[in-house]
Short mmCIF file of C-alpha atoms and ligand atoms in Angstrom, two decimals:
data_model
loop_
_atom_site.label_atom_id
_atom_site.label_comp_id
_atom_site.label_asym_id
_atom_site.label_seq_id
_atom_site.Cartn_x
_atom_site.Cartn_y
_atom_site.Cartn_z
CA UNK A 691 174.88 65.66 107.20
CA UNK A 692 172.50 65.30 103.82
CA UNK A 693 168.92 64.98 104.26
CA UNK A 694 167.63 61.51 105.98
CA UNK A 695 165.56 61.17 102.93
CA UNK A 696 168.39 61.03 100.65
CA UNK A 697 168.92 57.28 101.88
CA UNK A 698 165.67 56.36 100.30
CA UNK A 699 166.30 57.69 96.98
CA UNK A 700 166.61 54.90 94.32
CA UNK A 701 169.16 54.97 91.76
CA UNK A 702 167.35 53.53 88.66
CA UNK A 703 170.09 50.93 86.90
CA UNK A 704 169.70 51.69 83.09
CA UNK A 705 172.61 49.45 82.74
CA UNK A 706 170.87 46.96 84.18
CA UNK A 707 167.28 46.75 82.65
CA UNK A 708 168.89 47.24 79.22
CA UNK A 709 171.15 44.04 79.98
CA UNK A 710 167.73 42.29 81.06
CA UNK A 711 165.94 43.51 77.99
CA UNK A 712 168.96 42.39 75.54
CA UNK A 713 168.58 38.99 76.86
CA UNK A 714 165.04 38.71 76.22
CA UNK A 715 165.77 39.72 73.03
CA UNK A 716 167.99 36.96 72.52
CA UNK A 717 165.15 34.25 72.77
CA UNK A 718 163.25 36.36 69.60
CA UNK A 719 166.58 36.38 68.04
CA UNK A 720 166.89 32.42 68.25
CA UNK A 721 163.39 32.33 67.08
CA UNK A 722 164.34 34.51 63.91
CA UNK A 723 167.35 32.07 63.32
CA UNK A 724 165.21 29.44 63.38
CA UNK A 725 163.35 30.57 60.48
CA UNK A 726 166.57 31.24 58.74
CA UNK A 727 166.75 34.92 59.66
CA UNK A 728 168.87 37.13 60.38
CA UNK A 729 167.86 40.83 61.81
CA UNK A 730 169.71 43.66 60.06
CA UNK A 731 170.13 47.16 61.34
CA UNK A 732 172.77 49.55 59.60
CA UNK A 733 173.77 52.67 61.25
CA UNK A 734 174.79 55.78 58.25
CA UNK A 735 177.04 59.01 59.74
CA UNK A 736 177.60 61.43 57.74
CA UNK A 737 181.17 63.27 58.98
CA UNK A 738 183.14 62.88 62.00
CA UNK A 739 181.36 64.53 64.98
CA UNK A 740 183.06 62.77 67.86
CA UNK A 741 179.89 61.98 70.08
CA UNK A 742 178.06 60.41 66.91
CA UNK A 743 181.08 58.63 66.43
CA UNK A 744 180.94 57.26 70.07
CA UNK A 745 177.17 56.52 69.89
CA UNK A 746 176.92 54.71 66.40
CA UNK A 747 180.01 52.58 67.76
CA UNK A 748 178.05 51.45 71.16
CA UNK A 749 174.96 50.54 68.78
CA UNK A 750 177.14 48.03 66.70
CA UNK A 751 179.05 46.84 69.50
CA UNK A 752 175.43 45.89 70.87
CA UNK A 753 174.53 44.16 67.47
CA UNK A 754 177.28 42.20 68.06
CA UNK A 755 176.22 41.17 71.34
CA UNK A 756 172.87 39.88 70.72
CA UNK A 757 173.66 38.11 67.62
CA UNK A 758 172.41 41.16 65.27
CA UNK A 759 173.61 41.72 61.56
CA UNK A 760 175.02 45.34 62.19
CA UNK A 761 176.23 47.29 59.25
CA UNK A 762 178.07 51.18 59.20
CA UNK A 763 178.00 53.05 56.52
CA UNK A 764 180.44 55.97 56.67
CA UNK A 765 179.87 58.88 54.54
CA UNK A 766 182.24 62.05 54.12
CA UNK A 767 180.95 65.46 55.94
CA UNK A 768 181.00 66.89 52.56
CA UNK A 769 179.02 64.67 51.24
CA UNK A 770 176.01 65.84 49.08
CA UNK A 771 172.57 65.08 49.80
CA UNK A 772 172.05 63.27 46.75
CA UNK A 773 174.92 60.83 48.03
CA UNK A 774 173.21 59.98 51.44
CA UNK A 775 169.90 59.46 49.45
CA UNK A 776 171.88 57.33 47.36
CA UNK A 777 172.95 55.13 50.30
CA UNK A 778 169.23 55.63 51.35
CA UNK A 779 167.45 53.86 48.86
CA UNK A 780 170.08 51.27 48.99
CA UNK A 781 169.26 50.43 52.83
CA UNK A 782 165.23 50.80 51.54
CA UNK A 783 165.68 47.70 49.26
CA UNK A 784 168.44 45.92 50.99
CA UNK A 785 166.47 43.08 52.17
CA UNK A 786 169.26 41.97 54.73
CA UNK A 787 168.26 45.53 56.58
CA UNK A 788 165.40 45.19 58.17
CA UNK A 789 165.94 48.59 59.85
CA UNK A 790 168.20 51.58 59.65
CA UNK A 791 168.95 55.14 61.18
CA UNK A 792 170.89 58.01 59.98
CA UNK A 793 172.53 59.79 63.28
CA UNK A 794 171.80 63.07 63.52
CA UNK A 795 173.33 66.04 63.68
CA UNK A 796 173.52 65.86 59.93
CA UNK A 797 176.39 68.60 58.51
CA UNK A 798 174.12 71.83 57.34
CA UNK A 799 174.34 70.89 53.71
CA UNK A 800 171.82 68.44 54.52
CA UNK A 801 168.45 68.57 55.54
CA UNK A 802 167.65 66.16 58.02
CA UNK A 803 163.69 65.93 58.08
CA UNK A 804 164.35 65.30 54.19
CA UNK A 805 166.26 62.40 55.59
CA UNK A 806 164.26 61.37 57.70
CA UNK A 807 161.14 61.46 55.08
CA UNK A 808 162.81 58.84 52.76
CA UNK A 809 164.01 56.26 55.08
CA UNK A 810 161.27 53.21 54.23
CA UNK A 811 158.54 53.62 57.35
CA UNK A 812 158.41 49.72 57.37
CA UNK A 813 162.87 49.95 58.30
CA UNK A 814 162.81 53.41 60.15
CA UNK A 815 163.64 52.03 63.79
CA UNK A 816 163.55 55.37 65.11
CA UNK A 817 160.64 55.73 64.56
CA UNK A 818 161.07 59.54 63.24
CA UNK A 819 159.08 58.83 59.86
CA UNK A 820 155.79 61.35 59.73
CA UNK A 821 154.17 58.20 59.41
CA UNK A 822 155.12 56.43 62.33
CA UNK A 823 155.21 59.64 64.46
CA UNK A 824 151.10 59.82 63.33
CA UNK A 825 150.55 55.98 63.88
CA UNK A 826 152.34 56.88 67.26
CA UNK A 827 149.50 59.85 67.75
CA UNK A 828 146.36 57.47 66.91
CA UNK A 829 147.99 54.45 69.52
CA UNK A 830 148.73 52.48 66.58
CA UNK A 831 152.44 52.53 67.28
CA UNK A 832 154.63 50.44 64.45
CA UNK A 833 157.83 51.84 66.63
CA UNK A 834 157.70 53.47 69.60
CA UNK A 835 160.63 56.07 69.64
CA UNK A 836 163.69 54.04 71.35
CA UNK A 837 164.47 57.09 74.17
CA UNK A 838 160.48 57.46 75.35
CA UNK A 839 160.22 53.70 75.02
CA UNK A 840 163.48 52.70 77.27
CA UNK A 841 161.85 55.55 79.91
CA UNK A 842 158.69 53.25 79.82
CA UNK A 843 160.61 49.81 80.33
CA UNK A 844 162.35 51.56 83.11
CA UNK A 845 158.95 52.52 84.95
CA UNK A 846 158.13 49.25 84.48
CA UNK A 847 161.14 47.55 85.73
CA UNK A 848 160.86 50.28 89.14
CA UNK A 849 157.20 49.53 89.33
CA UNK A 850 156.99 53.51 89.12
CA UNK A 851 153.46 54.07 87.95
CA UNK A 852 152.27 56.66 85.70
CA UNK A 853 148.26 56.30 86.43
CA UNK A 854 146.66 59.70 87.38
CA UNK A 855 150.67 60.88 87.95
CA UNK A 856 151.38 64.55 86.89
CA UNK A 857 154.39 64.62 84.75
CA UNK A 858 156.43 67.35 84.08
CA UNK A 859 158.63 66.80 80.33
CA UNK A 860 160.94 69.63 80.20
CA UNK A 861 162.24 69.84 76.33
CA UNK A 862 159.80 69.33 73.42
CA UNK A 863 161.78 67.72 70.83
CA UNK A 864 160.70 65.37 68.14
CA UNK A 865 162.69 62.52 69.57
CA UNK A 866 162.21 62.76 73.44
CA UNK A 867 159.88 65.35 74.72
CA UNK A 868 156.62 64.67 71.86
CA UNK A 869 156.69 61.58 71.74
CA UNK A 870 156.98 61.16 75.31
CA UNK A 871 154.45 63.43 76.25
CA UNK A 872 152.43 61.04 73.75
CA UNK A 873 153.05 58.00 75.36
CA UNK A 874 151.97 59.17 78.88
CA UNK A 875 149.33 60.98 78.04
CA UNK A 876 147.78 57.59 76.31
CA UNK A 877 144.90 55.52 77.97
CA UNK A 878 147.01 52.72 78.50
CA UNK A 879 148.36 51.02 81.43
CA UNK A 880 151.68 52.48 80.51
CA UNK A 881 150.34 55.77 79.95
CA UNK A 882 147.21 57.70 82.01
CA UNK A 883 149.48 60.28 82.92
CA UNK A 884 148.68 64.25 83.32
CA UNK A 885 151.95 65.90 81.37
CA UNK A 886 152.74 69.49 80.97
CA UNK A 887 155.76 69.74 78.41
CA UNK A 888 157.88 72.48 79.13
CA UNK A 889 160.59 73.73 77.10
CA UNK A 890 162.79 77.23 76.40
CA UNK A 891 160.14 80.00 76.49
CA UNK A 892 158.52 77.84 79.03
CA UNK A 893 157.86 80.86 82.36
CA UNK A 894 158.38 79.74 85.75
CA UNK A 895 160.06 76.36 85.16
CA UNK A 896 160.76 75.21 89.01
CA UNK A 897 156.44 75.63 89.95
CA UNK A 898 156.04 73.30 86.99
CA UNK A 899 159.11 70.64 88.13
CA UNK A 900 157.95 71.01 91.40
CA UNK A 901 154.21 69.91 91.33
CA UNK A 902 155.62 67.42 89.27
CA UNK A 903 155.13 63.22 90.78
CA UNK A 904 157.68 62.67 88.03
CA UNK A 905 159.83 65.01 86.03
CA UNK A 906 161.65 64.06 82.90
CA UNK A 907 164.58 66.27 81.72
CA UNK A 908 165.37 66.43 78.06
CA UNK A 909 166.76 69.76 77.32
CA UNK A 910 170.47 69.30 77.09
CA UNK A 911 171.16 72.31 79.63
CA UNK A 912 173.54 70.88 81.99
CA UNK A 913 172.34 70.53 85.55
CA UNK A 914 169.35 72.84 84.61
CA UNK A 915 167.01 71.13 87.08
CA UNK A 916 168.51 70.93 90.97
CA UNK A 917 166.85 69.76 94.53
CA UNK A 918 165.42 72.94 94.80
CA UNK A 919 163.12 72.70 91.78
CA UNK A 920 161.90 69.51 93.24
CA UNK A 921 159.31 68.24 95.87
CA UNK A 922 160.20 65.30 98.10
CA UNK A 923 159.29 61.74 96.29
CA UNK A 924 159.51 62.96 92.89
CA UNK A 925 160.99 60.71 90.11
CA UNK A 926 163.23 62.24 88.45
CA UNK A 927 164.67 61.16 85.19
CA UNK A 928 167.55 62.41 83.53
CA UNK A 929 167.85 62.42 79.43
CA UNK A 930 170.31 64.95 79.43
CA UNK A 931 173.93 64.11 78.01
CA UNK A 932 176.64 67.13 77.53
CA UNK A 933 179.65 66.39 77.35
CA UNK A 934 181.40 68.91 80.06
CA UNK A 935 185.65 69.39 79.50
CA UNK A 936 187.33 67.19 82.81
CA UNK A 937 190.40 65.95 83.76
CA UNK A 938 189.73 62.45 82.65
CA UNK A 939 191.49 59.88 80.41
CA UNK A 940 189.03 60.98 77.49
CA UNK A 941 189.54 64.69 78.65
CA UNK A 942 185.87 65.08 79.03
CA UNK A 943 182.65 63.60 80.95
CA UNK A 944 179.58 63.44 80.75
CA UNK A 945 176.77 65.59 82.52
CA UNK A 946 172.98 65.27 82.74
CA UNK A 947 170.50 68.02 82.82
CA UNK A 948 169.65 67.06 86.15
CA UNK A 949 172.37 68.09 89.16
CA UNK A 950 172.07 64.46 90.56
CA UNK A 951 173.37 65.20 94.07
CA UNK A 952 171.06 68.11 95.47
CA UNK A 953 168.55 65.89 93.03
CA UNK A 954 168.70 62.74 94.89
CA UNK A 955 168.46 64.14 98.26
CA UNK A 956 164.36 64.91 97.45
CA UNK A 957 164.27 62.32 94.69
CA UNK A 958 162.57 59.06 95.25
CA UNK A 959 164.19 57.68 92.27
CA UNK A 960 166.79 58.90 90.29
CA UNK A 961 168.33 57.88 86.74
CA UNK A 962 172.29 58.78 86.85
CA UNK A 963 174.60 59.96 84.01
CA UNK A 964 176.16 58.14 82.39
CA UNK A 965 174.46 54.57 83.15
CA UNK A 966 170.40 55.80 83.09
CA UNK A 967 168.29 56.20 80.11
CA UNK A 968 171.41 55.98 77.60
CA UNK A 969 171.78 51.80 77.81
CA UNK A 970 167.71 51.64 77.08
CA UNK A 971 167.57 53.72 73.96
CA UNK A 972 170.24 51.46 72.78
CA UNK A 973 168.45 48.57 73.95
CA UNK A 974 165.46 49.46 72.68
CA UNK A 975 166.82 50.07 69.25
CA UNK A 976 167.69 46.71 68.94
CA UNK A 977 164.24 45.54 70.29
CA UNK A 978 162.87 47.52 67.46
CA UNK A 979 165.28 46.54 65.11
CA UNK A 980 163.71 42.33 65.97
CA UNK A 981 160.22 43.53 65.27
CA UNK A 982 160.89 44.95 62.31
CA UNK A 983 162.54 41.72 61.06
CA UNK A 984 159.98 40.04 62.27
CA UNK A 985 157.34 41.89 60.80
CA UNK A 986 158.93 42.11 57.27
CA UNK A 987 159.81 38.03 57.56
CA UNK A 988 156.02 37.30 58.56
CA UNK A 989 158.17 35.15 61.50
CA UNK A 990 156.22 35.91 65.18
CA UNK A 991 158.54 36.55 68.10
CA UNK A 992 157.51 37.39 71.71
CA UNK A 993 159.31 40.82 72.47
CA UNK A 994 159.81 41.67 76.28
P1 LIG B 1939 166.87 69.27 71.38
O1 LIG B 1939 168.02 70.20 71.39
O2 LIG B 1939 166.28 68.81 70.10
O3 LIG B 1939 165.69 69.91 72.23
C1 LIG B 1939 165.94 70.52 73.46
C2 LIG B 1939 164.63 70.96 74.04
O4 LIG B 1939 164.90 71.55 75.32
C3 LIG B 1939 163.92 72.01 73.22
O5 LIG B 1939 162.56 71.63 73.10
C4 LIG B 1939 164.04 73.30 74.02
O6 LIG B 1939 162.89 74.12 73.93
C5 LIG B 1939 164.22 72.76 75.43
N1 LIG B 1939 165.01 73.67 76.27
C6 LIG B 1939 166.21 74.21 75.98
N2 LIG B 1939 166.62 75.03 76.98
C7 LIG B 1939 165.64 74.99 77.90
C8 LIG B 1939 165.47 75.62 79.15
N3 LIG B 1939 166.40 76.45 79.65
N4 LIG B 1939 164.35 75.35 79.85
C9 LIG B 1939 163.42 74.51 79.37
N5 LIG B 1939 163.53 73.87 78.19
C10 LIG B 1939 164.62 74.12 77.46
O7 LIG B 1939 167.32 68.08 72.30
P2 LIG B 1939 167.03 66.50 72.30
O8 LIG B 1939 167.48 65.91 71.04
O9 LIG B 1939 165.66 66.21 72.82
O10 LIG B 1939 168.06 66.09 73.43
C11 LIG B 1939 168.02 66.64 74.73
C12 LIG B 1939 169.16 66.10 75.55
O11 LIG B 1939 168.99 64.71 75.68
C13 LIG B 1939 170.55 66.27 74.92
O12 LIG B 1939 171.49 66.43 75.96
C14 LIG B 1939 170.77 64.96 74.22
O13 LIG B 1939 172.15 64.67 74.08
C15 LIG B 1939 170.13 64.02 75.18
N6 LIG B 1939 169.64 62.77 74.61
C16 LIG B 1939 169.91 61.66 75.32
C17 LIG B 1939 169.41 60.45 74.91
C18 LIG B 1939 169.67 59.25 75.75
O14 LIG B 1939 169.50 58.15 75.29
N7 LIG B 1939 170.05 59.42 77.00
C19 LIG B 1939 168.66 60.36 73.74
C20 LIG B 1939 168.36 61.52 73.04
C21 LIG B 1939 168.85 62.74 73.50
#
């Protein structure tokens, strides 16, 4: 027999808060249409990595949904960085894009904070531009990035409050740990948290997971953080997405960096893999992807 507390663990819906977020959206959409506009966001891989492949498919597919103008471009994996800056400056001026990502990985022959430096800040809905990483900083946000963001939504959707909680971000990266840690460590109702980011030279990881109210994995290590890193009630969300080699249709699935069973027994809420914080960075793309458009039209919208 499992724990008794495993019963009370929640299993945060990403699925579901993303769906309720993509609806809101829809009234700013309308709103845009009304004005005659249209909100743009083109997606630009360069090669064929499978899981890019997968993830710049889902984001169209939700363009589609919500009534956004979603473009591909497809560029070869040999192509030269002077091509994808090329395509780059094309997006900058396209004034049916009103925002745009390259997916990363990039192959090696490019370098991707290059990339990243001459996407237009005003259309970078990633918010990975030096500039809107420093607006981030000084709580002058233009975008908030779409992973950290999503994580925020979900709090508030779960009522899980970050005020005077200690935090534990394992995985410092420029797209989930930073700006994350940034967010919560804010004085703002969504922020006011206490956050240690840990990451690979961190020492002693399961003291820091385990003082933790809530712990955020974003490392990539599958099922690097179990139940025994973690005390009873903690919050535990999941970035984490590997895929692992399976006997499924697709010959793979996909792991978390969280080991979700021994997890949810001391877990008071739990994201899962796949259906957690995936469906809000997508979601939240597109919620960025409005304000931008409505921003750049001068047309106000009420975003959820
Ligand atoms: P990254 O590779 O850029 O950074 C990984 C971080 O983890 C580094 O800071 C590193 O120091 C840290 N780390 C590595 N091993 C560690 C260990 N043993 N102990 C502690 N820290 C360790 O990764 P990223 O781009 O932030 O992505 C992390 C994971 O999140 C990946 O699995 C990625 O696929 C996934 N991801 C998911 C979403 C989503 O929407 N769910 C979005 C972005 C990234």
């Amino acid at each position: 027999m499992g724990d008794p507390l495993s019963a009370m663990s929640t299993i945060i819906d990403g699925a579901q808060v993303a769906s309720g977020v993509r609806d809101d959206l829809g009234e700013a959409i309308e709103t845009l249409a009304d004005h005659g506009v249209s909100p743009g966001l083109a997606t630009v891989l360069v090669g064929d990595d499978p899981a890019s492949e997968t993830y710049v498919n889902m984001k169209q597919r939700d363009c589609e949904e919500v009534g956004v103008n979603g473009v591909h471009v497809d560029l070869d994996g040999d192509a030269s960085p002077a091509e994808l800056y090329e395509t780059i400056e094309e997006l900058n001026t396209d004034p049916e894009i009103h925002g745009y990502l390259v997916q990363d990985p990039v192959p090696e022959q490019i370098e991707y904070g290059e990339v990243i430096r001459r996407i237009s800040p005003e259309k970078d809905v990633d918010g990975f531009h030096p500039e809107n990483v420093a607006r981030l900083v000084a709580r002058d946000a233009r975008f908030k990035p779409c992973t950290p963001h999503g994580i925020q939504k979900l709090f508030e959707a779960y009522d899980i409050d970050t005020e005077g909680a200690d935090v534990t971000i394992v995985g410092r990266s420029s797209i989930v740990g930073k700006p994350m840690a940034n967010l919560l460590m804010q004085k703002s109702v969504d922020g006011n948290a206490t956050v240690t980011v840990c990451h690979s030279r961190t020492t002693d990881l399961a003291e820091k997971t385990r003082r933790a109210d809530i712990v955020i994995a974003a490392c990539g290590v599958t099922e690097l953080i179990d139940g025994s890193m973690l005390s009873v009630g903690t919050t535990v969300i999941d970035v984490g997405i590997s895929r692992v080699e399976a006997d499924t249709e697709k010959g793979y699935e996909l792991v978390g960096d969280v080991d979700f069973e021994s997890a949810s027994e001391k877990a008071s809420a739990i994201t899962p893999v796949p259906g957690g914080v995936g469906p809000m960075t997508r979601a939240m793309l597109l919620y960025n992807t409005v304000m931008a458009a409505s921003e750049s039209e001068g047309v106000p919208v009420e975003l959820p």
